[in-house]
PDB file of C-alpha atoms in Angstrom:
ATOM      1  CA  MET A  93      70.672 -16.886   3.639  1.00  0.00           C
ATOM      2  CA  THR A  94      73.413 -18.563   1.618  1.00  0.00           C
ATOM      3  CA  SER A  95      73.854 -17.842  -2.068  1.00  0.00           C
ATOM      4  CA  ASP A  96      72.782 -21.401  -2.926  1.00  0.00           C
ATOM      5  CA  ALA A  97      69.645 -21.092  -0.817  1.00  0.00           C
ATOM      6  CA  GLY A  98      68.809 -17.803  -2.517  1.00  0.00           C
ATOM      7  CA  THR A  99      69.274 -19.377  -5.942  1.00  0.00           C
ATOM      8  CA  GLN A 100      66.918 -22.250  -5.120  1.00  0.00           C
ATOM      9  CA  LEU A 101      64.367 -19.858  -3.622  1.00  0.00           C
ATOM     10  CA  TYR A 102      64.393 -17.770  -6.823  1.00  0.00           C
ATOM     11  CA  LEU A 103      64.024 -20.828  -9.046  1.00  0.00           C
ATOM     12  CA  GLU A 104      61.162 -22.192  -6.965  1.00  0.00           C
ATOM     13  CA  LEU A 105      59.373 -18.849  -7.151  1.00  0.00           C
ATOM     14  CA  LEU A 106      60.055 -18.724 -10.894  1.00  0.00           C
ATOM     15  CA  LYS A 107      58.368 -22.107 -11.342  1.00  0.00           C
ATOM     16  CA  LYS A 108      55.370 -21.018  -9.263  1.00  0.00           C
ATOM     17  CA  THR A 109      55.044 -17.880 -11.370  1.00  0.00           C
ATOM     18  CA  ILE A 110      55.455 -19.527 -14.779  1.00  0.00           C
ATOM     19  CA  LEU A 111      52.872 -22.162 -13.812  1.00  0.00           C
ATOM     20  CA  PHE A 112      50.604 -19.535 -12.187  1.00  0.00           C
ATOM     21  CA  GLU A 113      50.342 -21.736  -9.102  1.00  0.00           C
ATOM     22  CA  ILE A 114      50.113 -18.787  -6.723  1.00  0.00           C
ATOM     23  CA  TRP A 115      46.966 -17.456  -8.405  1.00  0.00           C
ATOM     24  CA  LEU A 116      45.447 -20.720  -9.596  1.00  0.00           C
ATOM     25  CA  GLU A 117      41.958 -19.737  -8.454  1.00  0.00           C
ATOM     26  CA  HIS A 118      41.911 -17.109 -11.230  1.00  0.00           C
ATOM     27  CA  GLU A 119      42.633 -19.591 -14.049  1.00  0.00           C
ATOM     28  CA  GLY A 120      39.125 -20.976 -14.460  1.00  0.00           C
ATOM     29  CA  GLY A 121      38.340 -24.012 -16.577  1.00  0.00           C
ATOM     30  CA  ASN A 122      39.611 -27.296 -15.174  1.00  0.00           C
ATOM     31  CA  ALA A 123      42.560 -25.719 -13.361  1.00  0.00           C
ATOM     32  CA  THR A 124      42.957 -27.534 -10.060  1.00  0.00           C
ATOM     33  CA  PRO A 125      46.075 -28.093  -7.963  1.00  0.00           C
ATOM     34  CA  THR A 126      46.153 -31.742  -9.103  1.00  0.00           C
ATOM     35  CA  ASN A 127      45.692 -30.935 -12.785  1.00  0.00           C
ATOM     36  CA  ARG A 128      48.324 -28.191 -12.679  1.00  0.00           C
ATOM     37  CA  TRP A 129      50.742 -30.492 -10.835  1.00  0.00           C
ATOM     38  CA  GLU A 130      50.345 -33.173 -13.494  1.00  0.00           C
ATOM     39  CA  GLY A 131      50.044 -30.785 -16.456  1.00  0.00           C
ATOM     40  CA  LEU A 132      46.560 -31.940 -17.373  1.00  0.00           C
ATOM     41  CA  ASP A 133      44.912 -28.569 -18.058  1.00  0.00           C
ATOM     42  CA  TRP A 134      45.435 -26.016 -20.797  1.00  0.00           C
ATOM     43  CA  PRO A 135      45.969 -22.787 -18.844  1.00  0.00           C
ATOM     44  CA  ASN A 136      44.159 -19.574 -19.665  1.00  0.00           C
ATOM     45  CA  ILE A 137      46.895 -17.439 -18.097  1.00  0.00           C
ATOM     46  CA  ALA A 138      50.013 -19.458 -17.144  1.00  0.00           C
ATOM     47  CA  HIS A 139      53.041 -19.303 -19.424  1.00  0.00           C
ATOM     48  CA  SER A 140      53.475 -23.092 -19.504  1.00  0.00           C
ATOM     49  CA  MET A 141      51.164 -26.084 -19.678  1.00  0.00           C
ATOM     50  CA  ILE A 142      53.772 -28.718 -18.787  1.00  0.00           C
ATOM     51  CA  GLY A 143      52.761 -28.839 -15.129  1.00  0.00           C
ATOM     52  CA  ARG A 144      54.869 -29.055 -12.008  1.00  0.00           C
ATOM     53  CA  LEU A 145      56.136 -32.632 -12.380  1.00  0.00           C
ATOM     54  CA  ARG A 146      57.654 -31.992 -15.817  1.00  0.00           C
ATOM     55  CA  MET A 147      58.971 -28.596 -14.728  1.00  0.00           C
ATOM     56  CA  ASN A 148      60.638 -30.198 -11.708  1.00  0.00           C
ATOM     57  CA  GLN A 149      62.213 -32.833 -13.949  1.00  0.00           C
ATOM     58  CA  LEU A 150      63.598 -30.099 -16.204  1.00  0.00           C
ATOM     59  CA  HIS A 151      65.048 -28.433 -13.110  1.00  0.00           C
ATOM     60  CA  GLU A 152      66.626 -31.703 -11.964  1.00  0.00           C
ATOM     61  CA  ALA A 153      68.073 -32.291 -15.439  1.00  0.00           C
ATOM     62  CA  MET A 154      69.689 -28.853 -15.481  1.00  0.00           C
ATOM     63  CA  ASP A 155      71.034 -29.385 -11.953  1.00  0.00           C
ATOM     64  CA  THR A 156      72.610 -32.647 -13.160  1.00  0.00           C
ATOM     65  CA  VAL A 157      74.110 -30.974 -16.231  1.00  0.00           C
ATOM     66  CA  LEU A 158      75.647 -28.310 -14.007  1.00  0.00           C
ATOM     67  CA  ARG A 159      76.876 -30.745 -11.354  1.00  0.00           C
ATOM     68  CA  GLU A 160      78.387 -33.216 -13.838  1.00  0.00           C
ATOM     69  CA  GLY A 161      79.762 -30.617 -16.238  1.00  0.00           C
ATOM     70  CA  ILE A 162      77.885 -31.967 -19.268  1.00  0.00           C
ATOM     71  CA  PRO A 163      78.663 -29.599 -22.129  1.00  0.00           C
ATOM     72  CA  GLY A 164      76.149 -27.985 -24.431  1.00  0.00           C
ATOM     73  CA  ASP A 165      73.245 -25.610 -24.812  1.00  0.00           C
ATOM     74  CA  PHE A 166      69.558 -26.115 -24.021  1.00  0.00           C
ATOM     75  CA  ILE A 167      66.708 -26.289 -26.544  1.00  0.00           C
ATOM     76  CA  GLU A 168      62.974 -26.799 -26.579  1.00  0.00           C
ATOM     77  CA  THR A 169      61.173 -27.594 -29.820  1.00  0.00           C
ATOM     78  CA  GLY A 170      57.576 -26.473 -29.485  1.00  0.00           C
ATOM     79  CA  VAL A 171      57.434 -23.771 -26.825  1.00  0.00           C
ATOM     80  CA  TRP A 172      53.830 -22.470 -26.716  1.00  0.00           C
ATOM     81  CA  ARG A 173      54.016 -19.357 -24.476  1.00  0.00           C
ATOM     82  CA  GLY A 174      57.683 -20.003 -23.727  1.00  0.00           C
ATOM     83  CA  GLY A 175      57.474 -21.012 -20.073  1.00  0.00           C
ATOM     84  CA  ALA A 176      59.891 -23.950 -20.079  1.00  0.00           C
ATOM     85  CA  CYS A 177      62.478 -21.944 -22.038  1.00  0.00           C
ATOM     86  CA  ILE A 178      62.003 -18.985 -19.702  1.00  0.00           C
ATOM     87  CA  PHE A 179      62.800 -21.321 -16.834  1.00  0.00           C
ATOM     88  CA  MET A 180      65.885 -22.604 -18.672  1.00  0.00           C
ATOM     89  CA  ARG A 181      67.157 -19.052 -19.086  1.00  0.00           C
ATOM     90  CA  GLY A 182      66.315 -18.219 -15.478  1.00  0.00           C
ATOM     91  CA  PHE A 183      68.280 -21.246 -14.328  1.00  0.00           C
ATOM     92  CA  LEU A 184      71.361 -20.176 -16.281  1.00  0.00           C
ATOM     93  CA  LYS A 185      71.128 -16.611 -15.013  1.00  0.00           C
ATOM     94  CA  ALA A 186      70.593 -17.681 -11.401  1.00  0.00           C
ATOM     95  CA  HIS A 187      73.773 -19.772 -11.601  1.00  0.00           C
ATOM     96  CA  GLY A 188      75.777 -17.067 -13.381  1.00  0.00           C
ATOM     97  CA  MET A 189      76.324 -19.280 -16.432  1.00  0.00           C
ATOM     98  CA  ASN A 190      77.230 -17.135 -19.433  1.00  0.00           C
ATOM     99  CA  ASN A 191      78.613 -19.893 -21.662  1.00  0.00           C
ATOM    100  CA  ARG A 192      75.364 -21.663 -22.561  1.00  0.00           C
ATOM    101  CA  ARG A 193      72.452 -20.615 -24.744  1.00  0.00           C
ATOM    102  CA  VAL A 194      68.748 -21.376 -24.763  1.00  0.00           C
ATOM    103  CA  PHE A 195      67.268 -22.134 -28.191  1.00  0.00           C
ATOM    104  CA  VAL A 196      63.542 -21.450 -28.539  1.00  0.00           C
ATOM    105  CA  ALA A 197      62.269 -23.354 -31.582  1.00  0.00           C
ATOM    106  CA  ASP A 198      58.707 -22.998 -32.801  1.00  0.00           C
ATOM    107  CA  SER A 199      56.688 -22.024 -35.843  1.00  0.00           C
ATOM    108  CA  PHE A 200      54.962 -19.445 -33.630  1.00  0.00           C
ATOM    109  CA  GLU A 201      51.991 -20.178 -35.869  1.00  0.00           C
ATOM    110  CA  GLY A 202      50.689 -23.379 -34.311  1.00  0.00           C
ATOM    111  CA  LEU A 203      51.226 -26.942 -35.495  1.00  0.00           C
ATOM    112  CA  PRO A 204      51.689 -27.986 -39.124  1.00  0.00           C
ATOM    113  CA  VAL A 205      49.125 -29.542 -41.405  1.00  0.00           C
ATOM    114  CA  PRO A 206      49.807 -33.310 -41.575  1.00  0.00           C
ATOM    115  CA  ASP A 207      52.508 -34.139 -44.102  1.00  0.00           C
ATOM    116  CA  PRO A 208      51.661 -37.038 -46.471  1.00  0.00           C
ATOM    117  CA  GLN A 209      55.243 -38.217 -45.945  1.00  0.00           C
ATOM    118  CA  TYR A 210      54.110 -39.283 -42.464  1.00  0.00           C
ATOM    119  CA  PRO A 211      50.767 -41.126 -42.892  1.00  0.00           C
ATOM    120  CA  ILE A 212      50.527 -41.738 -39.147  1.00  0.00           C
ATOM    121  CA  ASP A 213      49.847 -38.002 -38.684  1.00  0.00           C
ATOM    122  CA  ALA A 214      46.898 -38.031 -41.089  1.00  0.00           C
ATOM    123  CA  THR A 215      44.294 -37.904 -38.323  1.00  0.00           C
ATOM    124  CA  SER A 216      45.970 -35.079 -36.419  1.00  0.00           C
ATOM    125  CA  THR A 217      43.845 -31.967 -35.927  1.00  0.00           C
ATOM    126  CA  PHE A 218      46.368 -29.996 -33.902  1.00  0.00           C
ATOM    127  CA  HIS A 219      46.774 -27.543 -36.787  1.00  0.00           C
ATOM    128  CA  THR A 220      43.159 -26.441 -36.343  1.00  0.00           C
ATOM    129  CA  GLN A 221      43.584 -25.453 -32.685  1.00  0.00           C
ATOM    130  CA  ASP A 222      44.035 -21.696 -32.410  1.00  0.00           C
ATOM    131  CA  PHE A 223      44.866 -22.033 -28.711  1.00  0.00           C
ATOM    132  CA  LEU A 224      48.232 -23.526 -29.697  1.00  0.00           C
ATOM    133  CA  ARG A 225      49.164 -20.528 -31.859  1.00  0.00           C
ATOM    134  CA  VAL A 226      51.341 -18.105 -29.902  1.00  0.00           C
ATOM    135  CA  SER A 227      53.194 -15.447 -31.873  1.00  0.00           C
ATOM    136  CA  LEU A 228      56.910 -14.735 -31.637  1.00  0.00           C
ATOM    137  CA  PRO A 229      56.326 -11.181 -30.316  1.00  0.00           C
ATOM    138  CA  GLU A 230      54.136 -12.578 -27.535  1.00  0.00           C
ATOM    139  CA  VAL A 231      56.738 -15.161 -26.505  1.00  0.00           C
ATOM    140  CA  LYS A 232      59.507 -12.559 -26.576  1.00  0.00           C
ATOM    141  CA  ASN A 233      57.369 -10.290 -24.420  1.00  0.00           C
ATOM    142  CA  ASN A 234      56.883 -13.118 -21.922  1.00  0.00           C
ATOM    143  CA  PHE A 235      60.675 -13.451 -21.626  1.00  0.00           C
ATOM    144  CA  ARG A 236      60.872  -9.680 -21.186  1.00  0.00           C
ATOM    145  CA  LYS A 237      58.387  -9.737 -18.307  1.00  0.00           C
ATOM    146  CA  TYR A 238      60.808 -11.904 -16.313  1.00  0.00           C
ATOM    147  CA  GLY A 239      63.847  -9.834 -17.274  1.00  0.00           C
ATOM    148  CA  LEU A 240      65.205 -12.818 -19.209  1.00  0.00           C
ATOM    149  CA  LEU A 241      65.223 -11.645 -22.829  1.00  0.00           C
ATOM    150  CA  ASP A 242      68.871 -11.278 -23.769  1.00  0.00           C
ATOM    151  CA  ARG A 243      71.623 -12.491 -26.097  1.00  0.00           C
ATOM    152  CA  GLN A 244      71.723 -15.946 -24.523  1.00  0.00           C
ATOM    153  CA  VAL A 245      68.271 -16.634 -25.944  1.00  0.00           C
ATOM    154  CA  THR A 246      68.044 -17.555 -29.633  1.00  0.00           C
ATOM    155  CA  PHE A 247      64.684 -17.885 -31.375  1.00  0.00           C
ATOM    156  CA  LEU A 248      64.313 -20.340 -34.266  1.00  0.00           C
ATOM    157  CA  LYS A 249      61.122 -19.384 -36.094  1.00  0.00           C
ATOM    158  CA  GLY A 250      59.672 -21.806 -38.628  1.00  0.00           C
ATOM    159  CA  TRP A 251      58.859 -25.469 -39.124  1.00  0.00           C
ATOM    160  CA  PHE A 252      61.423 -27.773 -37.541  1.00  0.00           C
ATOM    161  CA  LYS A 253      62.249 -29.417 -40.864  1.00  0.00           C
ATOM    162  CA  ASP A 254      63.429 -26.023 -42.120  1.00  0.00           C
ATOM    163  CA  THR A 255      65.013 -24.427 -39.042  1.00  0.00           C
ATOM    164  CA  LEU A 256      66.750 -27.244 -37.194  1.00  0.00           C
ATOM    165  CA  PRO A 257      69.069 -28.436 -40.005  1.00  0.00           C
ATOM    166  CA  VAL A 258      70.586 -24.947 -40.262  1.00  0.00           C
ATOM    167  CA  ALA A 259      70.345 -23.836 -36.631  1.00  0.00           C
ATOM    168  CA  PRO A 260      73.625 -22.527 -35.153  1.00  0.00           C
ATOM    169  CA  ILE A 261      73.812 -25.376 -32.662  1.00  0.00           C
ATOM    170  CA  THR A 262      77.023 -27.322 -32.141  1.00  0.00           C
ATOM    171  CA  GLN A 263      76.380 -29.190 -28.883  1.00  0.00           C
ATOM    172  CA  LEU A 264      73.413 -29.741 -26.584  1.00  0.00           C
ATOM    173  CA  ALA A 265      73.129 -30.826 -22.973  1.00  0.00           C
ATOM    174  CA  ILE A 266      69.324 -30.816 -22.909  1.00  0.00           C
ATOM    175  CA  ALA A 267      66.895 -31.308 -25.793  1.00  0.00           C
ATOM    176  CA  ARG A 268      63.268 -30.990 -24.761  1.00  0.00           C
ATOM    177  CA  LEU A 269      60.803 -32.012 -27.473  1.00  0.00           C
ATOM    178  CA  ASP A 270      57.199 -30.803 -27.382  1.00  0.00           C
ATOM    179  CA  GLY A 271      56.003 -31.229 -30.948  1.00  0.00           C
ATOM    180  CA  ASP A 272      53.024 -33.563 -30.424  1.00  0.00           C
ATOM    181  CA  MET A 273      53.125 -35.042 -33.943  1.00  0.00           C
ATOM    182  CA  TYR A 274      55.233 -37.782 -35.551  1.00  0.00           C
ATOM    183  CA  SER A 275      56.745 -35.387 -38.097  1.00  0.00           C
ATOM    184  CA  SER A 276      57.683 -32.731 -35.546  1.00  0.00           C
ATOM    185  CA  THR A 277      59.133 -35.284 -33.148  1.00  0.00           C
ATOM    186  CA  MET A 278      61.105 -37.100 -35.830  1.00  0.00           C
ATOM    187  CA  ASP A 279      62.436 -33.854 -37.323  1.00  0.00           C
ATOM    188  CA  SER A 280      63.638 -32.842 -33.844  1.00  0.00           C
ATOM    189  CA  LEU A 281      65.242 -36.206 -33.112  1.00  0.00           C
ATOM    190  CA  ASN A 282      66.968 -36.475 -36.488  1.00  0.00           C
ATOM    191  CA  ASN A 283      68.497 -33.010 -36.267  1.00  0.00           C
ATOM    192  CA  LEU A 284      69.235 -32.685 -32.562  1.00  0.00           C
ATOM    193  CA  TYR A 285      70.109 -36.111 -31.173  1.00  0.00           C
ATOM    194  CA  PRO A 286      73.483 -36.297 -32.955  1.00  0.00           C
ATOM    195  CA  LYS A 287      74.397 -33.018 -31.202  1.00  0.00           C
ATOM    196  CA  LEU A 288      73.344 -34.202 -27.740  1.00  0.00           C
ATOM    197  CA  SER A 289      76.322 -34.761 -25.443  1.00  0.00           C
ATOM    198  CA  ILE A 290      76.989 -38.068 -23.759  1.00  0.00           C
ATOM    199  CA  GLY A 291      75.142 -37.806 -20.473  1.00  0.00           C
ATOM    200  CA  GLY A 292      72.751 -35.254 -21.951  1.00  0.00           C
ATOM    201  CA  PHE A 293      68.990 -35.414 -21.499  1.00  0.00           C
ATOM    202  CA  LEU A 294      66.484 -36.169 -24.252  1.00  0.00           C
ATOM    203  CA  ILE A 295      63.100 -35.149 -22.862  1.00  0.00           C
ATOM    204  CA  VAL A 296      59.802 -35.833 -24.632  1.00  0.00           C
ATOM    205  CA  ASP A 297      56.741 -33.957 -23.428  1.00  0.00           C
ATOM    206  CA  ASP A 298      54.033 -35.753 -25.414  1.00  0.00           C
ATOM    207  CA  TYR A 299      54.885 -39.429 -25.183  1.00  0.00           C
ATOM    208  CA  SER A 300      51.261 -40.282 -24.355  1.00  0.00           C
ATOM    209  CA  ILE A 301      50.227 -39.053 -27.810  1.00  0.00           C
ATOM    210  CA  GLY A 302      50.394 -41.952 -30.256  1.00  0.00           C
ATOM    211  CA  TYR A 303      51.992 -39.970 -33.079  1.00  0.00           C
ATOM    212  CA  CYS A 304      54.801 -38.818 -30.813  1.00  0.00           C
ATOM    213  CA  ALA A 305      55.433 -42.187 -29.167  1.00  0.00           C
ATOM    214  CA  ALA A 306      55.644 -43.868 -32.576  1.00  0.00           C
ATOM    215  CA  ALA A 307      58.346 -41.428 -33.673  1.00  0.00           C
ATOM    216  CA  VAL A 308      60.311 -42.013 -30.468  1.00  0.00           C
ATOM    217  CA  HIS A 309      60.234 -45.794 -30.864  1.00  0.00           C
ATOM    218  CA  ASP A 310      61.014 -45.703 -34.579  1.00  0.00           C
ATOM    219  CA  PHE A 311      64.010 -43.418 -34.014  1.00  0.00           C
ATOM    220  CA  ARG A 312      65.324 -45.501 -31.140  1.00  0.00           C
ATOM    221  CA  ALA A 313      64.967 -48.685 -33.205  1.00  0.00           C
ATOM    222  CA  ILE A 314      66.697 -47.195 -36.261  1.00  0.00           C
ATOM    223  CA  HIS A 315      69.641 -46.005 -34.162  1.00  0.00           C
ATOM    224  CA  ASN A 316      69.735 -48.951 -31.759  1.00  0.00           C
ATOM    225  CA  ILE A 317      69.186 -46.753 -28.713  1.00  0.00           C
ATOM    226  CA  THR A 318      68.666 -48.887 -25.635  1.00  0.00           C
ATOM    227  CA  ASP A 319      69.029 -46.275 -22.898  1.00  0.00           C
ATOM    228  CA  PRO A 320      66.081 -46.825 -20.540  1.00  0.00           C
ATOM    229  CA  ILE A 321      63.023 -44.593 -20.970  1.00  0.00           C
ATOM    230  CA  ILE A 322      62.144 -43.024 -17.636  1.00  0.00           C
ATOM    231  CA  PRO A 323      58.580 -41.761 -17.059  1.00  0.00           C
ATOM    232  CA  ILE A 324      58.029 -38.310 -15.549  1.00  0.00           C
ATOM    233  CA  ASP A 325      54.238 -38.244 -15.297  1.00  0.00           C
ATOM    234  CA  ILE A 326      51.394 -39.629 -17.397  1.00  0.00           C
ATOM    235  CA  THR A 327      52.759 -38.103 -20.602  1.00  0.00           C
ATOM    236  CA  GLY A 328      56.380 -36.975 -20.190  1.00  0.00           C
ATOM    237  CA  ILE A 329      59.449 -39.223 -20.463  1.00  0.00           C
ATOM    238  CA  TYR A 330      63.198 -38.828 -20.767  1.00  0.00           C
ATOM    239  CA  TRP A 331      66.393 -40.767 -21.195  1.00  0.00           C
ATOM    240  CA  ARG A 332      70.062 -39.956 -20.869  1.00  0.00           C
ATOM    241  CA  LYS A 333      72.333 -40.534 -23.837  1.00  0.00           C
ATOM    242  CA  THR A 334      75.091 -43.037 -23.090  1.00  0.00           C
ATOM    243  CA  LYS A 335      76.639 -43.612 -26.508  1.00  0.00           C
TER     244      LYS A 335
END
């Protein structure tokens, strides 16, 4: 087996493990191969709810960053149990890349109460959903289970409006946003997009949620961003920064 083949085999197994695909029959609820593929269920056990299509797109984005030499670190804003960030770190380790970091940004206390500054979020009830609250120790322990908790992983604990403006980030190659709400999405875009490299990937997990989509379109309009939005599945989208 070649080194490249071994790397791809490891990363494929890592995806299967993070998404709990191998043991799906033990998940319960509405976990089916189709729902897990499309990220339509909220897993009882798996470390990510983004599903296989969005995980594959993240993999393809990182492959492109590596192949094209696009500079910068990786970040996800809104990490739940940490699965997508675990995969980011696994990708870097599998490729022997020691010059990039993975930033793991979350309140680790669930989603915020709607901010009156953003009236569109007024009807959001995400802050009442205990299932979305995953503590920092639990996420760190999930990284540890894969042998991927190390100095290339930086945790940013707190609300995005507080942590992202002062985060020790200089340049990004991938920014993956999973904040659900208008406020969380806009805070991420305002603070991270200026640091995204040309050719870098801006990935939005929750585009099907009205609050999130509104923030995306408002930000793109304000900054005259015309790079085409590319759908991943029924909720995820991305575009590549060209200017």
